[in-house]
Short mmCIF file of C-alpha atoms in Angstrom, two decimals:
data_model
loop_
_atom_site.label_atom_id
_atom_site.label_comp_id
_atom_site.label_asym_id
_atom_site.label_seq_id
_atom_site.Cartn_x
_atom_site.Cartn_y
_atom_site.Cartn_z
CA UNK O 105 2.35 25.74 50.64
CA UNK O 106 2.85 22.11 51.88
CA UNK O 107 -0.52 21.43 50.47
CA UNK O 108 -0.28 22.61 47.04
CA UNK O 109 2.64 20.68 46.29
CA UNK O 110 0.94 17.64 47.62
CA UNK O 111 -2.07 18.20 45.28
CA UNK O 112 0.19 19.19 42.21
CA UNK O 113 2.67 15.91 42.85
CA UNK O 114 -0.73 13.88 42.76
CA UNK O 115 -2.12 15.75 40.00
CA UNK O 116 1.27 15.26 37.80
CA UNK O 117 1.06 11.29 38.68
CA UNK O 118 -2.58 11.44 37.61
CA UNK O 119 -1.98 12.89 34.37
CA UNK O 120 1.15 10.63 33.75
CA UNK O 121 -1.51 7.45 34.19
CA UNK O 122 -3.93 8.86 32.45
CA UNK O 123 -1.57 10.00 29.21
CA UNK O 124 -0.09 6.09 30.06
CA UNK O 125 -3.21 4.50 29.44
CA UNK O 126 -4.39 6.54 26.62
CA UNK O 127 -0.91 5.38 24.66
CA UNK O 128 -1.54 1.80 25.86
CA UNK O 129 -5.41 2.04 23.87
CA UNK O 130 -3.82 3.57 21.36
CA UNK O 131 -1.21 0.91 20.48
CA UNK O 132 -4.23 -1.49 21.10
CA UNK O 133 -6.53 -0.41 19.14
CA UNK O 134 -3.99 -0.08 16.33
CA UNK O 135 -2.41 -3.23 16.75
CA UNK O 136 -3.39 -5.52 18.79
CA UNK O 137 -7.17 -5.39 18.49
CA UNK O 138 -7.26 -6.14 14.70
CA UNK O 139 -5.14 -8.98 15.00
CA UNK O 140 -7.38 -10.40 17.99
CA UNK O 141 -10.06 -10.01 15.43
CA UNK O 142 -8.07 -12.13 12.94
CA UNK O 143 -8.15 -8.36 10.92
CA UNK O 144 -4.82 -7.93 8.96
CA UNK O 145 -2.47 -5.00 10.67
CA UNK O 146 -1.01 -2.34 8.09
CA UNK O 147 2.43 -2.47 7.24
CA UNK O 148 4.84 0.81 7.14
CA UNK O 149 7.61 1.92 4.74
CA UNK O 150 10.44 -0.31 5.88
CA UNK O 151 7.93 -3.18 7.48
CA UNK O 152 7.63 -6.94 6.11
CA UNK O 153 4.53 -8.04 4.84
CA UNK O 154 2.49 -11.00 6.84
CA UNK O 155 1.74 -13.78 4.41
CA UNK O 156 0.97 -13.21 0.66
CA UNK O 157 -1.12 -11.04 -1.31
CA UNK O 158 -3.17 -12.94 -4.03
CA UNK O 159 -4.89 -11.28 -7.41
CA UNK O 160 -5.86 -12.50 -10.14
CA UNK O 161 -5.21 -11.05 -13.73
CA UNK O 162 -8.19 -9.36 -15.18
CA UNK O 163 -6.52 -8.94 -18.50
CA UNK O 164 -5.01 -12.34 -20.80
CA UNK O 165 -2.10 -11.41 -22.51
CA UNK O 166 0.20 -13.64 -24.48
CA UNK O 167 0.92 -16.96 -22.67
CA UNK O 168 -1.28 -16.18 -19.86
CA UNK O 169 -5.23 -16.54 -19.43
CA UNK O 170 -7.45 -14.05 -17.46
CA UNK O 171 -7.93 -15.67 -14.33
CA UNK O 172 -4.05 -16.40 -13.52
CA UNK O 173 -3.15 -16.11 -9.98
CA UNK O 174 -0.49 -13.55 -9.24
CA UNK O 175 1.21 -13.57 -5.64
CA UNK O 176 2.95 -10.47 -4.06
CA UNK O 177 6.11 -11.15 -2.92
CA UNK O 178 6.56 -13.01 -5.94
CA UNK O 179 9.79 -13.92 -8.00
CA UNK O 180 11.00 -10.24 -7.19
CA UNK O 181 9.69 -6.29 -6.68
CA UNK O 182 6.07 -5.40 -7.20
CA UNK O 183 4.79 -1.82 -8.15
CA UNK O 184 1.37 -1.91 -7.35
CA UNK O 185 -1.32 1.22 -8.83
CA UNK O 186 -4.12 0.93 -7.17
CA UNK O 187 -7.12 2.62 -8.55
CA UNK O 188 -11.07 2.39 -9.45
CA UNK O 189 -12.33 2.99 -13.06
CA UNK O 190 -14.54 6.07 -11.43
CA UNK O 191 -11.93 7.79 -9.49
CA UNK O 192 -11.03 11.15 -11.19
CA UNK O 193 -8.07 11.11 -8.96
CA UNK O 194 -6.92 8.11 -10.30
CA UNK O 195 -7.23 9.68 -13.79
CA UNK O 196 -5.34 13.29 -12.80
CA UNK O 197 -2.27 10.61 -11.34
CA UNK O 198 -2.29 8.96 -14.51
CA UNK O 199 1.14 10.70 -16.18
CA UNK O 200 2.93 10.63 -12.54
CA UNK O 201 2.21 7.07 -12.83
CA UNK O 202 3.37 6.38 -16.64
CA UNK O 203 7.02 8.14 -14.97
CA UNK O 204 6.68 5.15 -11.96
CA UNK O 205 6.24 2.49 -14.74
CA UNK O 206 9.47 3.34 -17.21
CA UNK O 207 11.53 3.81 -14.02
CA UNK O 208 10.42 0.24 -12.76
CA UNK O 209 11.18 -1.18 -16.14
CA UNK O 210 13.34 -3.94 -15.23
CA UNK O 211 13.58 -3.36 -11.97
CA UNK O 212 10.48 -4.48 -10.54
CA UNK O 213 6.79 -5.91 -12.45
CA UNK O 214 3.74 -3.21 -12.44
CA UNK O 215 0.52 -4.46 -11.66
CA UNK O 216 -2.59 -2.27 -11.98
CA UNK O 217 -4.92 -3.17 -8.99
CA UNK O 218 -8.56 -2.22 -9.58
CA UNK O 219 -10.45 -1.97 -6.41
CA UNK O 220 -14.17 -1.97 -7.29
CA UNK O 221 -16.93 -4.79 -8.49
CA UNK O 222 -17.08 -3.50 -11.84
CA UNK O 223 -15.08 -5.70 -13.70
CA UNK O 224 -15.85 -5.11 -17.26
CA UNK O 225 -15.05 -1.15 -16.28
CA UNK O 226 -11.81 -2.10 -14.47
CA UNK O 227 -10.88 -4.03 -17.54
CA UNK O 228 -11.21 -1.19 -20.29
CA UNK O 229 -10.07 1.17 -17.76
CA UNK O 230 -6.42 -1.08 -17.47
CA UNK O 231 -6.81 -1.65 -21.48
CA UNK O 232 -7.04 2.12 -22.28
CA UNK O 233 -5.06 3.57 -19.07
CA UNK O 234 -2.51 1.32 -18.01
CA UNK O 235 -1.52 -1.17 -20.77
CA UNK O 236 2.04 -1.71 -19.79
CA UNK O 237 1.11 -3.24 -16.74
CA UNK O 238 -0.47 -6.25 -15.48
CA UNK O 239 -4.20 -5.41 -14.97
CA UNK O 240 -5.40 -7.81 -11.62
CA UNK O 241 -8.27 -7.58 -8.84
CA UNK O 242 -7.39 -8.87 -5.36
CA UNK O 243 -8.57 -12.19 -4.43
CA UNK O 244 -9.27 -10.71 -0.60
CA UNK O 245 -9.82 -6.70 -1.29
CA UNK O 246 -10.16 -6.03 2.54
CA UNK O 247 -7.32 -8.31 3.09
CA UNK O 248 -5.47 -6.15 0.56
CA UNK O 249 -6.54 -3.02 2.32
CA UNK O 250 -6.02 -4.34 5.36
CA UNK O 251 -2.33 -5.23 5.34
CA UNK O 252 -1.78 -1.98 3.31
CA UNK O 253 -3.48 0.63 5.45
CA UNK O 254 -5.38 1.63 1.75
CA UNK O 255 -7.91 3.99 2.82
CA UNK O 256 -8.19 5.60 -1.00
CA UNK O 257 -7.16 5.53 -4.29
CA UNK O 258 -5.02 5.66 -6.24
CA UNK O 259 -2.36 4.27 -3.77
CA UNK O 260 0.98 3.43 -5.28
CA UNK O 261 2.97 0.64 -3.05
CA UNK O 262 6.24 -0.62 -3.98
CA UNK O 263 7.40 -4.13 -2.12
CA UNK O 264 10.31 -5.95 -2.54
CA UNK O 265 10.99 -9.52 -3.35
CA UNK O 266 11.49 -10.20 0.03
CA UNK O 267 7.84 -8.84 0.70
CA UNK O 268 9.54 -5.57 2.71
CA UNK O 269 7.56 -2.45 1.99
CA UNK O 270 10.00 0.29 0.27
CA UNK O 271 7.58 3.11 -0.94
CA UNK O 272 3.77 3.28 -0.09
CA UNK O 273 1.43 6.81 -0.87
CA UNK O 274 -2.35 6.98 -0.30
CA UNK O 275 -3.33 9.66 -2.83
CA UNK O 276 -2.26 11.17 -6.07
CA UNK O 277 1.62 11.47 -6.34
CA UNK O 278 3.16 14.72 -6.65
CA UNK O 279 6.44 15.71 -7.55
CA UNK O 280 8.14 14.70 -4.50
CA UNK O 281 6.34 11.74 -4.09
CA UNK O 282 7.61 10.62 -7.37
CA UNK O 283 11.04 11.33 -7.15
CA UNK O 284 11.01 9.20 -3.86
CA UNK O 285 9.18 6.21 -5.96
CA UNK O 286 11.58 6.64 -8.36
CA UNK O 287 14.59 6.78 -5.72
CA UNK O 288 13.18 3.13 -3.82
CA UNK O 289 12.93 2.19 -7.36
CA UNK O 290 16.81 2.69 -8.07
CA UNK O 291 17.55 1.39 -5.00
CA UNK O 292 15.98 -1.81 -5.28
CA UNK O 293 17.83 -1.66 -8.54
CA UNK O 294 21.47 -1.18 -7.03
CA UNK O 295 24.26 0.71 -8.27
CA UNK O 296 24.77 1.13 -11.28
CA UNK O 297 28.07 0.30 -13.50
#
């Protein structure tokens, strides 16, 4: 009987290191390894961005040029849509994310963020698609990704002035998904009077 508990007492302590050291790779390889490689690390809801997110406009609009540089944080809140002109995801999200647009009017500044090399097709897409917003392409696209955790589009990101992540959903938004958006949204946007 002596023996067994021996052997289960040292196979306990065994498992313990072993589950140890599987957490420690995991927080390593999620973390700390990217950095080391100088890779950015994604943010969470509720996390600060590291440094700045440059884009430039695709679109000129009245008293700006194509080619402007836009950073995020900026002057105040961002709503970012991510999306490619061939995604038929990003099409289906289309009307959740005409609802995320009126709610963020004058509360924070859209900008439609194509992510593909297709610039003429990003362009029309934003013209036809998304014309109350501010049509731009990332200066650093994995950068963007990066510091994001974007594995897909559309992804719909909301950050503060202050560069803090409020809302952030990898996929098409449904119902609940919006009403959260639009929550962070009024939020950011304080009580009301």
């Amino acid at each position: 009987m002596r023996r067994y508990r021996v052997w289960l007492d040292r196979a306990l302590s065994l498992v313990t290191v072993i589950l140890g050291l599987l957490a420690a790779y995991l927080v390593a390889t999620e973390r700390v390894i990217p950095a080391l490689r100088g890779e950015p690390v994604a943010v969470d809801v509720g996390e600060r961005l590291v440094g700045r997110l440059e884009f430039d406009r695709l679109v000129a609009v009245p008293g700006s040029r194509a080619g402007d540089r836009i950073g995020v944080p900026g002057r105040g809140a961002v709503l970012l849509l991510v999306y490619s002109s061939r995604c038929p995801a990003c099409y289906a999200n289309l009307a959740a994310w005409d609802r995320a647009v009126r709610a963020a009017e004058g509360v924070a500044s859209v900008l439609s963020v194509a992510l593909e090399e297709d610039l003429p097709a990003a362009r029309a897409y934003a013209r036809r698609h998304l014309p109350s917003t501010v049509a731009v392409i990332p200066r650093d696209a994995r950068r963007l990704t990066g510091a994001l955790g974007i594995g897909i589009v559309p992804s719909t990101i909301l950050v503060g002035g202050d560069g803090t992540v409020s809302f952030l959903r990898q996929g098409s938004l449904d119902r609940v998904a919006l009403d959260s958006l639009v929550s962070a949204l009024e939020a950011l946007q304080g009580p009301s009077t």
